[in-house]
Short mmCIF file of C-alpha atoms and ligand atoms in Angstrom, two decimals:
data_model
loop_
_atom_site.label_atom_id
_atom_site.label_comp_id
_atom_site.label_asym_id
_atom_site.label_seq_id
_atom_site.Cartn_x
_atom_site.Cartn_y
_atom_site.Cartn_z
CA MET A 1 -134.63 80.30 111.12
CA SER A 2 -136.43 78.53 108.44
CA PHE A 3 -139.78 78.11 109.16
CA ALA A 4 -138.93 73.96 109.03
CA GLU A 5 -136.82 73.89 112.36
CA LYS A 6 -139.11 76.28 114.64
CA GLU A 7 -140.10 74.67 117.95
CA GLY A 8 -143.70 73.03 118.80
CA VAL A 9 -146.29 71.10 117.86
CA ILE A 10 -148.17 71.50 114.26
CA TRP A 11 -151.63 69.59 114.44
CA PHE A 12 -152.04 66.80 111.53
CA ASP A 13 -154.52 64.69 110.56
CA GLY A 14 -155.24 64.41 113.68
CA GLU A 15 -152.71 63.69 116.12
CA MET A 16 -150.49 66.75 117.18
CA VAL A 17 -146.88 66.37 115.45
CA PRO A 18 -143.63 67.88 116.64
CA TRP A 19 -142.94 70.75 114.25
CA ARG A 20 -140.01 69.36 112.69
CA GLU A 21 -142.09 65.75 111.77
CA ALA A 22 -144.78 67.64 110.28
CA LYS A 23 -142.89 66.68 106.76
CA THR A 24 -144.88 65.49 103.77
CA HIS A 25 -143.31 63.72 100.18
CA VAL A 26 -142.15 65.43 98.11
CA LEU A 27 -144.85 63.64 95.30
CA THR A 28 -147.51 65.06 96.85
CA HIS A 29 -150.19 66.08 94.59
CA THR A 30 -150.75 69.97 95.58
CA LEU A 31 -146.79 70.25 95.94
CA HIS A 32 -146.74 70.03 91.50
CA TYR A 33 -150.58 71.56 90.76
CA GLY A 34 -151.37 74.09 93.92
CA MET A 35 -155.10 72.82 94.33
CA GLY A 36 -155.35 72.60 97.58
CA VAL A 37 -157.31 74.94 100.31
CA PHE A 38 -156.44 77.46 103.35
CA GLU A 39 -157.03 79.94 105.80
CA GLY A 40 -155.07 83.02 107.88
CA VAL A 41 -156.31 83.36 110.97
CA ARG A 42 -155.22 85.24 114.36
CA ALA A 43 -155.73 84.58 117.74
CA TYR A 44 -155.04 87.85 120.00
CA ASN A 45 -154.56 88.35 123.63
CA THR A 46 -157.54 89.09 125.01
CA PRO A 47 -159.10 89.79 129.14
CA GLN A 48 -159.95 85.87 129.10
CA GLY A 49 -156.16 84.78 127.68
CA ALA A 50 -155.69 83.86 123.73
CA SER A 51 -158.57 83.91 121.42
CA ILE A 52 -158.56 83.55 118.30
CA PHE A 53 -161.70 85.97 115.93
CA ARG A 54 -163.58 84.68 114.11
CA LEU A 55 -162.56 80.86 114.08
CA ARG A 56 -166.25 79.68 112.98
CA ASP A 57 -166.60 82.38 109.61
CA HIS A 58 -162.53 81.28 109.00
CA THR A 59 -163.68 77.59 109.74
CA ASP A 60 -166.40 77.94 107.29
CA ARG A 61 -164.77 79.35 105.18
CA LEU A 62 -162.52 76.57 104.47
CA TYR A 63 -164.79 73.85 103.98
CA ARG A 64 -166.63 76.27 100.96
CA SER A 65 -163.40 76.90 99.63
CA ALA A 66 -163.15 72.78 99.67
CA HIS A 67 -166.56 72.67 98.15
CA ILE A 68 -165.04 75.02 95.69
CA LEU A 69 -163.02 72.45 94.83
CA GLY A 70 -164.57 69.55 95.24
CA MET A 71 -162.76 68.24 98.33
CA LYS A 72 -163.72 66.30 100.40
CA ILE A 73 -162.00 67.14 103.62
CA PRO A 74 -162.29 63.83 106.20
CA PHE A 75 -162.64 65.70 109.64
CA THR A 76 -165.79 67.15 110.76
CA PRO A 77 -166.14 71.02 110.53
CA GLU A 78 -165.90 70.70 114.77
CA GLN A 79 -162.76 68.90 114.23
CA ILE A 80 -160.49 71.74 112.35
CA PHE A 81 -162.60 74.14 114.94
CA GLU A 82 -161.05 72.50 118.01
CA ALA A 83 -157.86 71.27 116.14
CA GLN A 84 -156.80 75.17 115.35
CA ARG A 85 -158.12 75.87 119.83
CA ALA A 86 -155.79 73.32 120.12
CA VAL A 87 -152.47 74.24 118.41
CA VAL A 88 -152.88 78.13 119.79
CA HIS A 89 -152.74 75.77 123.40
CA LYS A 90 -150.48 73.67 123.30
CA ASN A 91 -147.51 75.80 122.12
CA GLY A 92 -148.89 78.08 125.14
CA LEU A 93 -149.04 81.55 122.48
CA LYS A 94 -150.82 84.10 123.72
CA GLU A 95 -151.03 86.21 119.98
CA ALA A 96 -151.03 83.62 116.52
CA TYR A 97 -151.61 84.02 113.33
CA LEU A 98 -153.16 80.09 112.42
CA ARG A 99 -152.78 78.18 108.68
CA PRO A 100 -155.02 75.60 108.58
CA MET A 101 -154.37 73.81 104.64
CA CYS A 102 -155.85 70.91 103.03
CA PHE A 103 -154.11 69.37 100.54
CA LEU A 104 -154.65 66.33 98.64
CA GLY A 105 -151.60 62.99 99.08
CA ALA A 106 -149.43 61.05 96.84
CA GLU A 107 -151.51 58.88 95.69
CA GLY A 108 -150.59 59.54 92.31
CA LEU A 109 -149.83 62.52 89.84
CA GLY A 110 -150.83 63.78 86.98
CA ILE A 111 -153.83 66.02 86.05
CA ARG A 112 -156.01 63.16 85.94
CA ALA A 113 -155.17 61.76 89.55
CA ASP A 114 -158.40 60.92 91.27
CA ASN A 115 -159.68 59.68 94.13
CA LEU A 116 -156.58 61.02 96.48
CA SER A 117 -156.32 61.26 100.31
CA VAL A 118 -157.03 65.14 101.57
CA HIS A 119 -154.69 66.02 104.73
CA CYS A 120 -154.90 68.52 107.21
CA ILE A 121 -152.74 70.80 109.05
CA VAL A 122 -152.89 73.45 111.37
CA ALA A 123 -150.07 75.60 112.44
CA ALA A 124 -150.04 78.46 114.63
CA TRP A 125 -146.45 80.74 115.29
CA GLU A 126 -146.08 84.36 116.68
CA TRP A 127 -146.39 86.56 113.30
CA PRO A 128 -146.74 90.93 114.24
CA SER A 129 -148.00 92.96 112.26
CA TYR A 130 -147.93 92.94 108.93
CA VAL A 131 -146.01 96.08 108.82
CA SER A 132 -143.92 97.99 111.55
CA PRO A 133 -146.56 100.48 113.61
CA GLU A 134 -145.07 103.17 112.28
CA ALA A 135 -146.86 102.28 109.03
CA LEU A 136 -150.00 101.29 110.66
CA GLU A 137 -149.49 104.73 111.60
CA LYS A 138 -148.43 106.82 108.49
CA GLY A 139 -149.54 104.26 105.88
CA ILE A 140 -147.74 102.11 103.05
CA LYS A 141 -147.29 102.86 99.11
CA ILE A 142 -149.01 100.44 96.75
CA ARG A 143 -149.16 100.38 92.69
CA THR A 144 -151.89 99.13 90.68
CA SER A 145 -150.36 95.92 89.78
CA SER A 146 -149.26 95.05 85.60
CA TYR A 147 -150.93 91.04 86.88
CA THR A 148 -154.65 91.29 86.64
CA ARG A 149 -156.87 90.00 88.96
CA HIS A 150 -158.09 86.73 88.31
CA HIS A 151 -160.97 86.28 86.02
CA VAL A 152 -163.98 84.84 87.55
CA ASN A 153 -164.17 82.09 85.45
CA ILE A 154 -160.49 81.05 84.81
CA THR A 155 -160.49 80.81 88.94
CA MET A 156 -162.91 80.40 91.57
CA CYS A 157 -161.63 83.71 93.19
CA LYS A 158 -164.61 82.84 96.82
CA ALA A 159 -161.67 79.75 97.06
CA LYS A 160 -159.47 80.46 98.98
CA ALA A 161 -157.34 77.98 96.85
CA ASN A 162 -153.77 77.68 97.39
CA GLY A 163 -153.03 78.03 93.74
CA ASN A 164 -154.54 81.37 93.19
CA TYR A 165 -151.46 82.64 94.87
CA ILE A 166 -149.27 82.17 92.06
CA ASN A 167 -150.72 85.89 90.88
CA SER A 168 -151.02 87.94 94.58
CA ILE A 169 -147.32 86.72 94.57
CA LEU A 170 -146.13 88.07 91.10
CA ALA A 171 -148.77 91.35 91.87
CA LEU A 172 -146.31 91.58 95.59
CA GLN A 173 -142.93 91.05 93.78
CA GLU A 174 -143.48 93.63 91.39
CA ALA A 175 -144.62 95.86 93.76
CA VAL A 176 -141.70 95.73 96.15
CA ASN A 177 -139.39 95.91 93.47
CA SER A 178 -140.66 98.92 92.65
CA GLY A 179 -140.40 100.46 96.23
CA CYS A 180 -143.87 100.11 97.15
CA GLU A 181 -144.96 97.75 100.12
CA GLU A 182 -148.18 96.64 98.37
CA ALA A 183 -150.42 95.75 95.07
CA LEU A 184 -153.72 97.09 94.03
CA LEU A 185 -154.88 94.17 91.41
CA LEU A 186 -157.37 95.33 89.07
CA ASP A 187 -160.28 92.82 87.65
CA ASN A 188 -160.47 91.74 83.71
CA GLU A 189 -162.36 94.49 82.98
CA GLY A 190 -159.81 97.31 84.01
CA TYR A 191 -161.98 97.88 87.77
CA VAL A 192 -159.92 98.09 91.66
CA ALA A 193 -160.02 94.61 93.05
CA GLU A 194 -158.09 93.69 96.39
CA GLY A 195 -154.69 93.81 97.48
CA SER A 196 -152.27 91.01 96.90
CA GLY A 197 -153.78 89.71 99.94
CA GLU A 198 -156.07 92.33 101.51
CA ASN A 199 -159.42 94.22 100.29
CA ILE A 200 -159.70 97.46 99.62
CA PHE A 201 -162.61 100.31 101.55
CA ILE A 202 -161.40 103.95 99.93
CA ILE A 203 -163.92 107.30 101.22
CA LYS A 204 -164.63 109.72 98.66
CA ASN A 205 -165.72 112.89 99.18
CA ASP A 206 -168.68 112.72 99.97
CA GLY A 207 -167.92 110.60 103.00
CA VAL A 208 -169.31 107.53 101.99
CA ILE A 209 -166.96 104.27 102.77
CA TYR A 210 -166.83 102.52 99.18
CA THR A 211 -164.91 99.10 99.07
CA PRO A 212 -165.39 96.63 95.53
CA GLU A 213 -168.03 94.02 94.74
CA LEU A 214 -166.87 90.59 95.57
CA THR A 215 -166.91 89.49 92.36
CA SER A 216 -163.45 88.89 91.72
CA CYS A 217 -162.09 89.02 95.59
CA LEU A 218 -162.14 87.08 98.31
CA GLU A 219 -164.91 87.25 100.52
CA GLY A 220 -162.82 88.70 103.65
CA ILE A 221 -163.81 88.37 107.00
CA THR A 222 -161.72 91.71 107.87
CA ARG A 223 -163.93 93.03 105.04
CA ASP A 224 -166.79 91.75 106.97
CA THR A 225 -166.49 93.58 110.72
CA ILE A 226 -164.97 96.84 109.10
CA MET A 227 -168.47 97.31 106.94
CA ARG A 228 -170.37 96.62 110.59
CA PHE A 229 -168.26 98.33 112.69
CA ALA A 230 -168.46 101.84 109.97
CA ARG A 231 -173.03 101.28 109.74
CA GLU A 232 -172.77 100.91 113.49
CA LEU A 233 -170.57 103.88 113.24
CA GLY A 234 -173.29 105.64 111.57
CA TYR A 235 -171.03 106.03 107.87
CA GLU A 236 -172.48 105.03 104.83
CA VAL A 237 -170.74 101.83 103.14
CA ARG A 238 -171.28 100.85 99.22
CA GLU A 239 -170.32 98.36 97.58
CA LYS A 240 -169.99 99.32 94.11
CA ARG A 241 -167.75 99.42 91.26
CA ILE A 242 -164.64 101.06 91.81
CA THR A 243 -161.93 102.60 88.84
CA ARG A 244 -157.77 103.66 89.91
CA ASP A 245 -158.58 106.94 89.06
CA GLU A 246 -161.49 107.20 92.29
CA VAL A 247 -158.30 105.69 94.97
CA TYR A 248 -156.34 108.19 93.04
CA THR A 249 -158.28 111.31 94.49
CA ALA A 250 -160.08 109.37 97.55
CA ARG A 251 -159.48 111.64 100.80
CA GLU A 252 -158.98 108.69 102.60
CA ALA A 253 -157.74 104.60 101.68
CA PHE A 254 -157.18 101.31 103.96
CA PHE A 255 -156.68 97.33 102.85
CA THR A 256 -158.35 95.10 105.84
CA GLY A 257 -157.18 91.41 105.67
CA THR A 258 -156.40 88.69 108.58
CA ALA A 259 -152.61 89.48 108.29
CA ALA A 260 -152.72 93.12 107.34
CA GLU A 261 -155.74 94.07 110.25
CA VAL A 262 -156.27 97.19 108.96
CA LEU A 263 -153.48 98.93 106.59
CA PRO A 264 -153.81 102.73 105.45
CA ILE A 265 -152.62 103.49 102.27
CA CYS A 266 -150.96 106.49 102.05
CA GLU A 267 -149.50 106.73 98.22
CA HIS A 268 -150.63 105.00 95.32
CA ASP A 269 -149.06 105.39 91.83
CA GLY A 270 -147.39 107.68 92.62
CA ARG A 271 -149.97 109.96 94.22
CA GLN A 272 -150.75 111.23 97.90
CA ILE A 273 -153.61 109.81 99.05
CA GLY A 274 -155.81 112.55 100.41
CA CYS A 275 -153.64 113.92 103.47
CA GLY A 276 -150.75 111.96 103.09
CA LYS A 277 -151.42 109.30 106.24
CA ARG A 278 -154.01 107.65 107.91
CA GLY A 279 -157.21 109.28 108.15
CA PRO A 280 -159.17 110.29 110.84
CA ILE A 281 -162.20 107.92 109.53
CA THR A 282 -158.82 104.67 109.39
CA GLU A 283 -157.88 105.88 112.38
CA GLN A 284 -161.43 105.22 114.08
CA LEU A 285 -161.93 102.70 113.05
CA GLN A 286 -158.83 100.65 112.72
CA ASN A 287 -159.10 101.53 116.60
CA MET A 288 -162.34 99.94 116.61
CA TYR A 289 -160.66 96.11 115.03
CA PHE A 290 -157.71 96.59 116.83
CA ASN A 291 -160.51 97.03 120.60
CA GLN A 292 -162.41 94.19 119.13
CA VAL A 293 -160.28 91.22 118.74
CA ARG A 294 -158.49 92.09 121.64
CA GLY A 295 -161.81 91.61 123.50
CA LYS A 296 -162.12 95.71 124.22
CA ARG A 297 -165.22 95.31 123.23
CA ASP A 298 -169.09 94.33 123.75
CA PHE A 299 -170.40 94.61 120.19
CA MET A 300 -169.56 90.67 118.67
CA PRO A 301 -168.87 88.48 122.02
CA GLN A 302 -169.75 85.37 120.09
CA TRP A 303 -166.76 86.37 117.10
CA GLN A 304 -163.95 85.29 120.53
CA THR A 305 -163.67 81.51 120.94
CA PRO A 306 -161.42 81.14 124.10
CA VAL A 307 -158.66 79.04 123.34
CA SER A 308 -158.71 77.04 126.67
N1 PPE B 1 -158.09 89.27 100.04
C1 PPE B 1 -156.92 87.98 99.69
C2 PPE B 1 -156.66 87.64 98.52
C3 PPE B 1 -156.76 87.50 100.34
O1 PPE B 1 -155.64 86.37 100.63
C4 PPE B 1 -156.86 87.75 101.66
C5 PPE B 1 -157.04 86.87 103.10
C6 PPE B 1 -157.99 88.90 102.23
C7 PPE B 1 -158.94 89.03 100.66
C8 PPE B 1 -158.65 89.48 103.43
O2 PPE B 1 -159.73 88.37 103.66
P1 PPE B 1 -160.08 88.19 105.43
O3 PPE B 1 -158.27 87.71 105.91
O4 PPE B 1 -161.04 87.11 105.41
O5 PPE B 1 -160.36 89.80 105.60
N2 PPE B 1 -155.38 86.64 103.15
C9 PPE B 1 -154.70 86.04 104.14
C10 PPE B 1 -153.28 85.49 103.65
C11 PPE B 1 -152.54 86.44 103.67
C12 PPE B 1 -151.03 85.98 103.56
O6 PPE B 1 -150.04 86.35 103.16
O7 PPE B 1 -150.94 84.59 103.54
C13 PPE B 1 -154.46 86.49 105.35
O8 PPE B 1 -154.53 87.47 105.55
O9 PPE B 1 -153.97 85.56 106.03
#
């Protein structure tokens, strides 16, 4: 079934609209040039019912993205925050993926068009894990992408902008066409940046957990969660430039992201990583993550926003 034909409601510019009526004109500016911003957020079933994970942080990032692109969202962060809670609640979802998105209207076309209206939607639907339950244990195969991650002065990498994802889609298609599950993009200097929609971590033989600096990656909220967990467990976490051969020789490697959650990497460019399946530290962090998002830990209770 197409996404356009689902049942339910979508929050659209301040109102709950029936799912199938949440439409926009084909001359909508963002459809042509990709100037828009969005978020990916998840709600999980917790002992308090459906609860959105790190909603404040996702909402703040949406506003930062809009600020970077010079888009003025005509709602307050509080309104967008509440819209996200309401959408999960109104659709009766226990677990959900949420997609807030802000786009430019159809008042004018052309790169010069100005004074365009900014529209906002929030949709939510059941979106199970990116991968099969086995892959959460066995890990996925990745390949280095022939597409370079955006240069910081070509694309605004800290903005989660619609148009930025052309690069991610090309990289992912290439990886899937060559028999892998995900792509690893290098920055314009050849250092490891991130996956098509995930941040990456590696654990080297020194037992230290490494992740690339944020120069050309998205400031992942899951990345931040995992770094805090790792430090809570007493591991040393270092942000540094990583080369692809450091990934080849890592003891463990995994991706993090709201959609992907914590995803072990078992193979990179045809080379087995560590023991060739989820490593023990990855497993520990993955379990902590699932316990945290499902409200089974006392750590950072302010990260939970129950929807009702
Ligand atoms: N890098 C990129 C390029 C990215 O898109 C994401 C999220 C991340 C890192 C991880 O960020 P965070 O979710 O805050 O931990 N990608 C979103 C969109 C994925 C999609 O398939 O669409 C997501 O995970 O929701």
